[in-house]
Amino acid sequence: MNNSSSALSTLQAQQPVGDSYLKFQINPYTSAVMSMKYTQEAVVLPLHAVTAMPNMPACILGLMNWRSRIFWAVDLPGMLSLQPLNPSVRDYNVIVIRVESILLGLVVQAIKGVTRLTLESIQSPMGQVASGLVPYLRGCVLQDNEILLVLDAQAIARSSMLRNH
């Protein structure tokens, strides 16, 4: 019995701590993470893979086709009222998210990989970020001397900016 309890504690010690989050660069000045729970895939697509549509908000780049599904490609920094994407890029870095039946392609500057965060490490964003960002945030985290915004995929997918389109 003593051996099994020590084996269990060893096994628990080896398991990674916290939930998985996709880490990415929104724009040159802003890093963020989003729960892997809503992340379907991170892909790099050529510009011509997104078809621009007339009379859309500036943050909606157009429609994209991914795995035989068609959905909106969104300039995430533009949507968040941050410095928008560089218009001279050749490829889009796209985070495909699914919130219930909503699929969206969030276009960001760069995708950095996966990191783990505990709920306790997520702090209130109040006073640390522009008030326009707050509705789209779960909080922020200090990791490796860098402040990461913890984005709320549900709030982004249900944004009034996107809901009518």
Coordinates of N, CA and C in Angstrom, one line a residue:
M1 N 0.8 -1.2 0.0 CA 0.0 0.0 0.0 C 0.9 1.3 0.0
N2 N 2.0 1.2 0.7 CA 2.9 2.3 0.7 C 3.5 2.6 -0.6
N3 N 3.8 1.5 -1.4 CA 4.4 1.6 -2.7 C 3.4 2.3 -3.7
S4 N 2.2 1.9 -3.6 CA 1.2 2.5 -4.5 C 1.0 3.9 -4.3
S5 N 1.0 4.4 -3.0 CA 0.8 5.8 -2.7 C 2.0 6.6 -3.2
S6 N 3.2 6.1 -3.0 CA 4.3 6.8 -3.5 C 4.4 6.8 -5.0
A7 N 3.9 5.7 -5.7 CA 3.9 5.7 -7.1 C 2.8 6.8 -7.6
L8 N 1.7 6.9 -6.9 CA 0.7 7.9 -7.3 C 1.2 9.3 -7.1
S9 N 1.9 9.6 -6.1 CA 2.4 10.9 -5.9 C 3.5 11.2 -6.9
T10 N 4.3 10.2 -7.3 CA 5.3 10.4 -8.3 C 4.6 10.7 -9.7
L11 N 3.5 10.0 -10.0 CA 2.8 10.2 -11.2 C 2.2 11.6 -11.2
Q12 N 1.6 12.0 -10.1 CA 1.0 13.4 -10.0 C 2.0 14.5 -10.2
A13 N 3.2 14.2 -9.7 CA 4.3 15.2 -9.8 C 4.8 15.4 -11.2
Q14 N 4.6 14.3 -12.0 CA 5.1 14.4 -13.4 C 4.1 15.0 -14.4
Q15 N 2.8 15.1 -14.0 CA 1.8 15.7 -14.9 C 2.0 17.2 -14.9
P16 N 1.9 17.7 -16.1 CA 2.0 19.2 -16.2 C 1.0 19.9 -15.4
V17 N 1.3 21.1 -14.9 CA 0.4 21.9 -14.1 C -0.3 22.9 -15.0
G18 N -1.6 23.1 -14.8 CA -2.3 24.1 -15.5 C -3.0 23.6 -16.8
D19 N -3.7 24.5 -17.4 CA -4.4 24.2 -18.6 C -3.6 24.7 -19.8
S20 N -3.8 24.1 -21.0 CA -3.0 24.4 -22.2 C -3.6 25.7 -22.9
Y21 N -2.8 26.6 -23.3 CA -3.1 27.8 -24.0 C -2.2 28.0 -25.2
L22 N -2.8 28.4 -26.3 CA -2.1 28.7 -27.5 C -1.5 30.1 -27.3
K23 N -0.2 30.3 -27.5 CA 0.5 31.6 -27.3 C 0.7 32.2 -28.7
F24 N 0.4 33.5 -28.8 CA 0.6 34.1 -30.1 C 0.9 35.6 -29.9
Q25 N 1.4 36.2 -31.0 CA 1.7 37.6 -31.0 C 0.6 38.3 -31.8
I26 N -0.2 39.2 -31.1 CA -1.3 39.8 -31.8 C -0.8 40.8 -32.8
N27 N 0.1 41.6 -32.3 CA 0.8 42.6 -33.2 C 2.2 42.8 -32.6
P28 N 3.1 43.7 -33.1 CA 4.5 43.7 -32.6 C 4.6 44.1 -31.1
Y29 N 3.5 44.7 -30.6 CA 3.6 45.1 -29.2 C 2.8 44.3 -28.2
T30 N 2.0 43.3 -28.7 CA 1.1 42.7 -27.8 C 1.1 41.2 -28.0
S31 N 1.4 40.4 -26.9 CA 1.3 39.0 -26.9 C 0.1 38.5 -26.1
A32 N -0.4 37.3 -26.5 CA -1.7 36.9 -25.9 C -1.7 35.3 -25.9
V33 N -2.6 34.8 -25.1 CA -2.9 33.4 -25.1 C -4.4 33.2 -25.2
M34 N -4.8 32.0 -25.6 CA -6.2 31.6 -25.7 C -6.3 30.1 -25.4
S35 N -7.3 29.8 -24.6 CA -7.5 28.4 -24.2 C -7.5 27.4 -25.4
M36 N -6.8 26.3 -25.3 CA -6.8 25.3 -26.3 C -8.1 24.6 -26.4
K37 N -9.0 24.8 -25.4 CA -10.3 24.2 -25.4 C -11.1 24.7 -26.7
Y38 N -10.9 25.9 -27.1 CA -11.6 26.5 -28.3 C -10.8 26.5 -29.6
T39 N -9.5 26.1 -29.5 CA -8.6 26.2 -30.6 C -8.7 24.9 -31.4
Q40 N -9.1 25.0 -32.7 CA -9.2 23.9 -33.6 C -7.8 23.6 -34.2
E41 N -7.2 24.7 -34.7 CA -5.9 24.5 -35.4 C -5.3 25.9 -35.6
A42 N -4.0 25.9 -35.8 CA -3.3 27.1 -36.1 C -2.6 26.8 -37.5
V43 N -2.9 27.7 -38.5 CA -2.5 27.5 -39.9 C -1.9 28.7 -40.4
V44 N -1.1 28.6 -41.5 CA -0.6 29.7 -42.2 C -1.2 29.6 -43.6
L45 N -1.9 30.6 -44.0 CA -2.6 30.6 -45.3 C -2.1 31.8 -46.2
P46 N -2.0 31.5 -47.5 CA -1.7 32.7 -48.4 C -2.8 33.7 -48.4
L47 N -2.5 34.9 -48.7 CA -3.5 35.9 -48.8 C -4.7 35.6 -49.7
H48 N -4.4 34.9 -50.8 CA -5.5 34.6 -51.7 C -6.5 33.6 -51.2
A49 N -6.2 33.0 -50.1 CA -7.1 32.0 -49.5 C -8.3 32.7 -48.7
V50 N -8.2 34.0 -48.6 CA -9.3 34.8 -47.9 C -9.9 35.6 -49.0
T51 N -11.2 35.5 -49.2 CA -11.9 36.3 -50.2 C -12.6 37.5 -49.5
A52 N -12.1 38.7 -49.9 CA -12.7 39.9 -49.4 C -14.1 40.0 -49.7
M53 N -14.9 40.6 -48.8 CA -16.3 40.8 -49.1 C -16.6 42.3 -48.9
P54 N -17.5 42.9 -49.8 CA -17.8 44.3 -49.7 C -18.7 44.6 -48.5
N55 N -18.6 45.9 -48.1 CA -19.5 46.4 -47.0 C -19.4 45.7 -45.7
M56 N -18.2 45.3 -45.3 CA -17.9 44.6 -44.1 C -17.1 45.5 -43.1
P57 N -17.2 45.3 -41.8 CA -16.4 46.1 -40.9 C -14.9 45.9 -41.3
A58 N -14.1 46.9 -41.0 CA -12.7 46.8 -41.4 C -11.9 45.6 -40.8
C59 N -12.4 45.1 -39.7 CA -11.7 44.0 -39.0 C -12.0 42.6 -39.7
I60 N -13.1 42.6 -40.5 CA -13.4 41.3 -41.2 C -12.7 41.3 -42.5
L61 N -11.7 40.4 -42.6 CA -10.8 40.4 -43.8 C -11.6 39.7 -45.0
G62 N -12.5 38.8 -44.7 CA -13.2 38.1 -45.7 C -13.6 36.7 -45.3
L63 N -14.0 35.9 -46.3 CA -14.3 34.5 -46.0 C -13.1 33.6 -46.4
M64 N -13.0 32.6 -45.6 CA -11.9 31.6 -45.8 C -12.5 30.2 -45.9
N65 N -11.9 29.3 -46.6 CA -12.3 28.0 -46.7 C -11.3 27.1 -46.0
W66 N -11.7 26.4 -45.0 CA -10.8 25.5 -44.3 C -11.5 24.2 -44.0
R67 N -10.9 23.1 -44.5 CA -11.4 21.8 -44.4 C -12.9 21.7 -44.8
S68 N -13.2 22.3 -46.0 CA -14.5 22.3 -46.6 C -15.5 23.1 -45.7
R69 N -15.1 23.9 -44.8 CA -16.0 24.8 -44.1 C -15.7 26.3 -44.5
I70 N -16.7 27.1 -44.6 CA -16.5 28.5 -45.0 C -16.9 29.3 -43.8
F71 N -16.0 30.2 -43.4 CA -16.2 31.1 -42.2 C -15.4 32.4 -42.3
W72 N -15.6 33.3 -41.5 CA -15.0 34.6 -41.5 C -13.6 34.6 -41.0
A73 N -12.7 35.3 -41.7 CA -11.3 35.6 -41.2 C -11.3 37.0 -40.7
V74 N -10.9 37.1 -39.4 CA -11.0 38.3 -38.7 C -9.6 38.9 -38.3
D75 N -9.3 40.1 -38.6 CA -8.1 40.8 -38.2 C -8.2 41.0 -36.7
L76 N -7.6 40.1 -35.9 CA -7.8 40.2 -34.5 C -7.3 41.5 -33.9
P77 N -6.1 42.0 -34.2 CA -5.7 43.2 -33.6 C -6.6 44.4 -34.0
G78 N -7.1 44.4 -35.2 CA -8.1 45.4 -35.7 C -9.4 45.3 -34.9
M79 N -9.9 44.1 -34.6 CA -11.1 43.9 -33.8 C -10.9 44.4 -32.4
L80 N -9.7 44.3 -31.9 CA -9.4 44.7 -30.5 C -9.0 46.1 -30.4
S81 N -9.1 46.9 -31.5 CA -8.7 48.3 -31.5 C -7.2 48.5 -31.2
L82 N -6.4 47.5 -31.6 CA -5.0 47.6 -31.5 C -4.4 47.9 -32.9
Q83 N -3.1 48.1 -33.0 CA -2.5 48.4 -34.3 C -2.9 47.2 -35.2
P84 N -3.6 47.5 -36.4 CA -4.0 46.4 -37.2 C -2.8 45.7 -37.9
L85 N -3.1 44.6 -38.5 CA -2.1 43.8 -39.2 C -1.4 44.6 -40.3
N86 N -0.2 44.2 -40.6 CA 0.6 44.8 -41.7 C -0.1 44.4 -43.0
P87 N -0.5 45.4 -43.8 CA -1.2 45.0 -45.1 C -0.3 44.4 -46.1
S88 N 1.0 44.5 -45.9 CA 1.9 43.9 -46.9 C 2.4 42.5 -46.6
V89 N 1.8 41.8 -45.7 CA 2.1 40.4 -45.4 C 1.8 39.5 -46.6
R90 N 2.5 38.4 -46.8 CA 2.2 37.5 -47.9 C 1.4 36.4 -47.4
D91 N 1.4 36.1 -46.1 CA 0.6 35.0 -45.6 C -0.1 35.4 -44.3
Y92 N -1.2 34.8 -44.0 CA -1.9 35.0 -42.8 C -1.6 33.9 -41.8
N93 N -1.3 34.3 -40.5 CA -1.2 33.3 -39.4 C -2.6 33.3 -38.8
V94 N -3.3 32.1 -39.0 CA -4.7 32.0 -38.6 C -4.9 31.0 -37.4
I95 N -5.6 31.5 -36.4 CA -6.0 30.6 -35.3 C -7.5 30.3 -35.6
V96 N -7.8 29.0 -35.9 CA -9.2 28.6 -36.1 C -9.8 28.2 -34.8
I97 N -10.8 29.0 -34.4 CA -11.5 28.7 -33.1 C -12.9 28.2 -33.4
R98 N -13.4 27.4 -32.4 CA -14.8 27.0 -32.5 C -15.4 27.2 -31.1
V99 N -16.5 28.0 -31.1 CA -17.3 28.3 -29.9 C -18.7 27.8 -30.2
E100 N -19.1 26.7 -29.6 CA -20.3 26.0 -30.0 C -20.4 25.8 -31.5
S101 N -21.3 26.4 -32.2 CA -21.4 26.2 -33.7 C -20.7 27.2 -34.5
I102 N -20.0 28.2 -33.8 CA -19.4 29.3 -34.5 C -17.9 28.9 -34.8
L103 N -17.5 29.0 -36.0 CA -16.1 28.9 -36.4 C -15.6 30.2 -36.9
L104 N -14.4 30.6 -36.5 CA -13.8 31.9 -36.8 C -12.3 31.6 -37.1
G105 N -11.8 32.4 -38.0 CA -10.3 32.4 -38.3 C -9.8 33.7 -37.7
L106 N -9.0 33.7 -36.7 CA -8.5 34.9 -36.1 C -7.1 35.1 -36.6
V107 N -6.9 36.1 -37.4 CA -5.6 36.4 -38.0 C -4.7 37.2 -37.1
V108 N -3.5 36.7 -36.8 CA -2.6 37.4 -35.9 C -1.2 37.5 -36.5
Q109 N -0.3 38.2 -35.9 CA 1.0 38.4 -36.4 C 1.8 37.2 -36.5
A110 N 1.9 36.4 -35.4 CA 2.7 35.2 -35.3 C 2.1 34.2 -34.2
I111 N 2.3 33.0 -34.5 CA 1.9 31.9 -33.5 C 3.2 31.4 -32.9
K112 N 3.2 31.4 -31.5 CA 4.4 31.1 -30.8 C 4.4 29.7 -30.2
G113 N 3.3 29.0 -30.1 CA 3.3 27.7 -29.5 C 2.3 27.5 -28.4
V114 N 2.5 26.5 -27.6 CA 1.6 26.2 -26.5 C 2.3 26.4 -25.1
T115 N 1.5 27.0 -24.2 CA 2.1 27.2 -22.8 C 1.0 26.7 -21.9
R116 N 1.3 26.5 -20.6 CA 0.4 26.1 -19.6 C 0.2 27.2 -18.6
L117 N -1.0 27.4 -18.1 CA -1.3 28.4 -17.1 C -2.2 27.9 -16.1
T118 N -2.1 28.2 -14.9 CA -3.0 27.9 -13.8 C -4.0 29.0 -13.7
L119 N -5.2 28.7 -13.3 CA -6.2 29.7 -13.1 C -5.8 30.8 -12.1
E120 N -5.0 30.4 -11.1 CA -4.5 31.3 -10.1 C -3.5 32.3 -10.6
S121 N -2.9 32.0 -11.8 CA -1.9 32.9 -12.3 C -2.5 34.0 -13.2
I122 N -3.8 33.9 -13.5 CA -4.5 34.9 -14.3 C -5.0 36.0 -13.4
Q123 N -4.5 37.2 -13.7 CA -4.8 38.4 -12.9 C -5.8 39.3 -13.6
S124 N -6.5 40.2 -12.8 CA -7.4 41.1 -13.4 C -6.6 42.1 -14.4
P125 N -7.2 42.4 -15.5 CA -6.6 43.3 -16.5 C -6.8 44.7 -16.2
M126 N -7.7 45.0 -15.2 CA -8.1 46.4 -15.0 C -6.8 47.3 -14.6
G127 N -6.7 48.4 -15.3 CA -5.6 49.3 -15.1 C -4.4 48.9 -15.8
Q128 N -4.3 47.8 -16.4 CA -3.1 47.3 -17.1 C -3.3 47.3 -18.7
V129 N -4.6 47.4 -19.1 CA -4.8 47.4 -20.6 C -5.9 48.4 -20.9
A130 N -6.0 48.8 -22.2 CA -7.0 49.7 -22.6 C -8.4 49.2 -22.3
S131 N -9.3 50.1 -21.9 CA -10.6 49.6 -21.5 C -11.4 48.9 -22.7
G132 N -11.0 49.2 -23.9 CA -11.7 48.6 -25.1 C -11.4 47.1 -25.2
L133 N -10.3 46.7 -24.6 CA -9.9 45.3 -24.6 C -10.6 44.4 -23.6
V134 N -11.0 45.1 -22.5 CA -11.5 44.3 -21.3 C -12.7 43.4 -21.6
P135 N -13.6 43.7 -22.5 CA -14.7 42.8 -22.8 C -14.2 41.5 -23.4
Y136 N -13.1 41.5 -24.0 CA -12.6 40.3 -24.7 C -11.5 39.5 -23.9
L137 N -11.3 39.9 -22.7 CA -10.3 39.3 -21.8 C -10.8 38.5 -20.7
R138 N -10.1 37.5 -20.3 CA -10.3 36.8 -19.1 C -9.4 37.3 -18.0
G139 N -8.3 38.0 -18.5 CA -7.3 38.6 -17.6 C -6.0 38.7 -18.3
C140 N -4.9 38.8 -17.5 CA -3.6 38.8 -18.0 C -2.7 38.1 -17.1
V141 N -1.5 37.7 -17.6 CA -0.6 36.8 -16.9 C 0.8 37.4 -17.2
L142 N 1.7 37.4 -16.1 CA 3.1 37.7 -16.3 C 3.8 36.4 -16.5
Q143 N 4.5 36.2 -17.6 CA 5.2 35.0 -17.9 C 6.5 35.4 -18.6
D144 N 7.6 35.0 -18.0 CA 9.0 35.3 -18.6 C 9.1 36.8 -18.8
N145 N 8.8 37.6 -17.8 CA 8.9 39.1 -17.9 C 8.1 39.7 -19.0
E146 N 7.0 39.0 -19.4 CA 6.2 39.5 -20.5 C 4.7 39.5 -20.0
I147 N 4.0 40.5 -20.3 CA 2.5 40.5 -20.0 C 1.8 39.8 -21.1
L148 N 1.1 38.8 -20.8 CA 0.3 38.1 -21.9 C -1.2 38.4 -21.6
L149 N -1.9 38.8 -22.6 CA -3.4 38.9 -22.5 C -4.0 37.5 -22.6
V150 N -4.9 37.2 -21.7 CA -5.6 36.0 -21.8 C -7.0 36.3 -22.4
L151 N -7.1 35.9 -23.7 CA -8.3 36.3 -24.5 C -9.4 35.3 -24.2
D152 N -10.6 35.8 -24.2 CA -11.8 35.0 -24.0 C -12.4 34.7 -25.4
A153 N -12.3 33.4 -25.9 CA -12.7 33.0 -27.2 C -14.2 33.2 -27.3
Q154 N -15.0 32.9 -26.2 CA -16.4 33.1 -26.3 C -16.8 34.5 -26.5
A155 N -16.2 35.4 -25.8 CA -16.5 36.8 -26.0 C -16.2 37.3 -27.4
I156 N -15.1 36.8 -28.0 CA -14.7 37.2 -29.3 C -15.7 36.7 -30.3
A157 N -16.0 35.4 -30.2 CA -17.0 34.8 -31.1 C -18.4 35.4 -31.1
R158 N -18.8 35.9 -29.9 CA -20.1 36.5 -29.7 C -20.1 38.0 -29.8
S159 N -19.0 38.6 -30.3 CA -18.9 40.0 -30.4 C -20.0 40.6 -31.3
S160 N -20.5 41.7 -30.8 CA -21.6 42.4 -31.6 C -21.0 42.8 -33.0
M161 N -19.7 43.0 -33.1 CA -19.1 43.4 -34.3 C -19.2 42.3 -35.3
L162 N -19.2 41.1 -34.9 CA -19.2 39.9 -35.8 C -20.6 39.3 -35.9
R163 N -21.4 39.5 -34.9 CA -22.7 38.9 -34.8 C -23.7 39.1 -36.0
N164 N -23.6 40.3 -36.5 CA -24.5 40.7 -37.6 C -24.0 40.3 -39.0
H165 N -23.0 39.5 -39.0 CA -22.4 39.2 -40.3 C -22.2 37.7 -40.5

